[in-house]
mmCIF file of C-alpha atoms in Angstrom:
data_model
loop_
_atom_site.group_PDB
_atom_site.id
_atom_site.type_symbol
_atom_site.label_atom_id
_atom_site.label_comp_id
_atom_site.label_asym_id
_atom_site.label_seq_id
_atom_site.Cartn_x
_atom_site.Cartn_y
_atom_site.Cartn_z
ATOM 1 C CA UNK A 1 42.725 103.998 148.779
ATOM 2 C CA UNK A 2 45.536 101.954 150.227
ATOM 3 C CA UNK A 3 45.637 101.436 154.009
ATOM 4 C CA UNK A 4 49.185 101.851 155.327
ATOM 5 C CA UNK A 5 50.467 101.294 158.863
ATOM 6 C CA UNK A 6 53.685 102.830 160.150
ATOM 7 C CA UNK A 7 54.800 100.863 163.229
ATOM 8 C CA UNK A 8 57.900 101.963 165.105
ATOM 9 C CA UNK A 9 59.930 102.041 168.301
ATOM 10 C CA UNK A 10 62.276 104.930 168.988
ATOM 11 C CA UNK A 11 64.617 105.482 171.908
ATOM 12 C CA UNK A 12 66.340 108.729 170.925
ATOM 13 C CA UNK A 13 63.727 110.126 168.532
ATOM 14 C CA UNK A 14 65.671 109.383 165.325
ATOM 15 C CA UNK A 15 63.425 106.499 164.257
ATOM 16 C CA UNK A 16 60.327 108.513 165.185
ATOM 17 C CA UNK A 17 61.473 111.326 162.874
ATOM 18 C CA UNK A 18 61.889 108.744 160.119
ATOM 19 C CA UNK A 19 58.437 107.266 160.864
ATOM 20 C CA UNK A 20 56.818 110.677 160.465
ATOM 21 C CA UNK A 21 58.581 111.153 157.110
ATOM 22 C CA UNK A 22 57.343 107.730 155.911
ATOM 23 C CA UNK A 23 53.828 108.723 156.975
ATOM 24 C CA UNK A 24 54.144 112.074 155.173
ATOM 25 C CA UNK A 25 55.164 110.334 151.947
ATOM 26 C CA UNK A 26 52.320 107.822 152.125
ATOM 27 C CA UNK A 27 49.709 110.497 152.898
ATOM 28 C CA UNK A 28 51.052 112.614 150.046
ATOM 29 C CA UNK A 29 50.557 109.654 147.705
ATOM 30 C CA UNK A 30 46.922 109.304 148.780
ATOM 31 C CA UNK A 31 47.077 106.521 151.366
ATOM 32 C CA UNK A 32 45.009 106.233 154.515
ATOM 33 C CA UNK A 33 47.827 106.077 157.094
ATOM 34 C CA UNK A 34 47.840 105.043 160.744
ATOM 35 C CA UNK A 35 50.994 105.462 162.797
ATOM 36 C CA UNK A 36 51.510 103.212 165.837
ATOM 37 C CA UNK A 37 54.027 102.813 168.563
ATOM 38 C CA UNK A 38 54.895 99.109 168.543
ATOM 39 C CA UNK A 39 52.911 98.474 171.734
ATOM 40 C CA UNK A 40 49.639 99.061 169.830
ATOM 41 C CA UNK A 41 50.409 97.158 166.642
ATOM 42 C CA UNK A 42 50.220 93.447 167.403
ATOM 43 C CA UNK A 43 46.496 92.929 166.866
ATOM 44 C CA UNK A 44 46.123 95.407 164.040
ATOM 45 C CA UNK A 45 48.523 94.590 161.193
ATOM 46 C CA UNK A 46 46.156 92.245 159.352
ATOM 47 C CA UNK A 47 43.827 95.124 158.435
ATOM 48 C CA UNK A 48 46.483 97.038 156.453
ATOM 49 C CA UNK A 49 47.544 96.670 152.803
ATOM 50 C CA UNK A 50 51.113 97.760 153.539
ATOM 51 C CA UNK A 51 53.221 98.177 156.667
ATOM 52 C CA UNK A 52 56.385 100.148 157.353
ATOM 53 C CA UNK A 53 58.277 98.867 160.387
ATOM 54 C CA UNK A 54 60.838 101.115 162.065
ATOM 55 C CA UNK A 55 63.332 100.098 164.728
ATOM 56 C CA UNK A 56 66.857 101.245 165.531
ATOM 57 C CA UNK A 57 69.811 98.937 166.022
ATOM 58 C CA UNK A 58 70.312 98.105 169.673
ATOM 59 C CA UNK A 59 73.053 96.350 171.618
ATOM 60 C CA UNK A 60 75.039 94.060 169.351
ATOM 61 C CA UNK A 61 73.053 95.178 166.279
ATOM 62 C CA UNK A 62 69.694 93.630 167.166
ATOM 63 C CA UNK A 63 66.099 94.881 167.182
ATOM 64 C CA UNK A 64 64.984 96.588 170.398
ATOM 65 C CA UNK A 65 64.379 93.604 172.676
ATOM 66 C CA UNK A 66 61.766 94.544 175.281
ATOM 67 C CA UNK A 67 59.008 96.073 173.119
ATOM 68 C CA UNK A 68 59.736 95.886 169.386
ATOM 69 C CA UNK A 69 61.082 92.328 169.118
ATOM 70 C CA UNK A 70 58.115 90.749 170.974
ATOM 71 C CA UNK A 71 55.642 92.714 168.812
ATOM 72 C CA UNK A 72 57.448 91.782 165.576
ATOM 73 C CA UNK A 73 57.601 88.114 166.615
ATOM 74 C CA UNK A 74 53.849 88.230 167.255
ATOM 75 C CA UNK A 75 53.001 89.686 163.817
ATOM 76 C CA UNK A 76 55.550 88.123 161.483
ATOM 77 C CA UNK A 77 53.328 85.100 160.752
ATOM 78 C CA UNK A 78 50.699 87.473 159.330
ATOM 79 C CA UNK A 79 53.073 89.242 156.905
ATOM 80 C CA UNK A 80 52.926 86.723 154.045
ATOM 81 C CA UNK A 81 51.846 88.526 150.879
ATOM 82 C CA UNK A 82 51.927 91.966 152.557
ATOM 83 C CA UNK A 83 53.824 94.933 151.187
ATOM 84 C CA UNK A 84 56.433 95.786 153.821
ATOM 85 C CA UNK A 85 59.147 98.409 154.265
ATOM 86 C CA UNK A 86 61.828 98.542 156.957
ATOM 87 C CA UNK A 87 63.591 101.585 158.371
ATOM 88 C CA UNK A 88 65.698 102.577 161.331
ATOM 89 C CA UNK A 89 68.787 104.282 162.635
ATOM 90 C CA UNK A 90 72.061 102.999 163.999
ATOM 91 C CA UNK A 91 75.049 104.551 165.701
ATOM 92 C CA UNK A 92 77.687 101.860 165.299
ATOM 93 C CA UNK A 93 78.382 98.797 163.195
ATOM 94 C CA UNK A 94 77.569 98.504 159.522
ATOM 95 C CA UNK A 95 73.843 97.787 159.359
ATOM 96 C CA UNK A 96 74.012 94.073 160.163
ATOM 97 C CA UNK A 97 70.782 94.329 162.173
ATOM 98 C CA UNK A 98 68.970 95.551 159.052
ATOM 99 C CA UNK A 99 70.372 92.800 156.820
ATOM 100 C CA UNK A 100 69.249 90.173 159.339
ATOM 101 C CA UNK A 101 65.838 91.841 159.762
ATOM 102 C CA UNK A 102 65.390 91.998 155.978
ATOM 103 C CA UNK A 103 66.221 88.290 155.605
ATOM 104 C CA UNK A 104 63.872 87.384 158.455
ATOM 105 C CA UNK A 105 61.055 89.477 156.966
ATOM 106 C CA UNK A 106 61.598 88.062 153.471
ATOM 107 C CA UNK A 107 61.336 84.600 155.000
ATOM 108 C CA UNK A 108 57.762 85.351 156.087
ATOM 109 C CA UNK A 109 56.652 85.711 152.474
ATOM 110 C CA UNK A 110 56.313 89.491 152.748
ATOM 111 C CA UNK A 111 57.113 91.616 149.712
ATOM 112 C CA UNK A 112 59.826 94.063 150.828
ATOM 113 C CA UNK A 113 59.417 97.304 148.901
ATOM 114 C CA UNK A 114 62.305 99.203 150.425
ATOM 115 C CA UNK A 115 64.718 99.798 153.266
ATOM 116 C CA UNK A 116 66.062 103.062 154.688
ATOM 117 C CA UNK A 117 68.844 103.319 157.258
ATOM 118 C CA UNK A 118 70.189 106.422 158.972
ATOM 119 C CA UNK A 119 73.560 106.580 160.677
ATOM 120 C CA UNK A 120 72.607 108.503 163.850
ATOM 121 C CA UNK A 121 70.154 111.356 163.212
ATOM 122 C CA UNK A 122 68.466 111.254 159.796
ATOM 123 C CA UNK A 123 69.618 114.043 157.491
ATOM 124 C CA UNK A 124 67.537 115.638 154.732
ATOM 125 C CA UNK A 125 68.492 112.991 152.153
ATOM 126 C CA UNK A 126 67.448 110.155 154.502
ATOM 127 C CA UNK A 127 64.161 111.907 155.266
ATOM 128 C CA UNK A 128 63.533 112.237 151.524
ATOM 129 C CA UNK A 129 64.210 108.487 151.159
ATOM 130 C CA UNK A 130 61.664 107.884 153.933
ATOM 131 C CA UNK A 131 59.047 109.971 152.109
ATOM 132 C CA UNK A 132 59.684 108.017 148.902
ATOM 133 C CA UNK A 133 59.376 104.787 150.888
ATOM 134 C CA UNK A 134 55.990 105.900 152.193
ATOM 135 C CA UNK A 135 54.820 106.869 148.708
ATOM 136 C CA UNK A 136 55.946 103.472 147.394
ATOM 137 C CA UNK A 137 53.899 101.690 150.061
ATOM 138 C CA UNK A 138 50.842 103.760 149.135
ATOM 139 C CA UNK A 139 50.784 102.481 145.537
#
């Protein structure tokens, strides 16, 4: 059984809704899933086979700076060889924060299995993409 972590930060609840859909997909595919707020993740990522990270775009299309960014900086050196997925919501711009986050994560040596973005609140099709993302991580 694959061990999957879903690690997220959510300000409005949109990314949390997406995180729960990723978890649902991974559980449905038979994974042992733990969901964390980013404040609990830093010391734990090494014990998981796959990790889904969720963070909305903030400010000038950057990761949330006070909680998520410090946690991600602390764990990115342990992502080499890990199966990773990225997800999050945005309310402006064109997804630049996700493109930069994907490039940064790829640079760690992680294997990116998928990305899901929602413009504002996730609709049913985005939530379905999140479930598929979770199922993909579980394999």
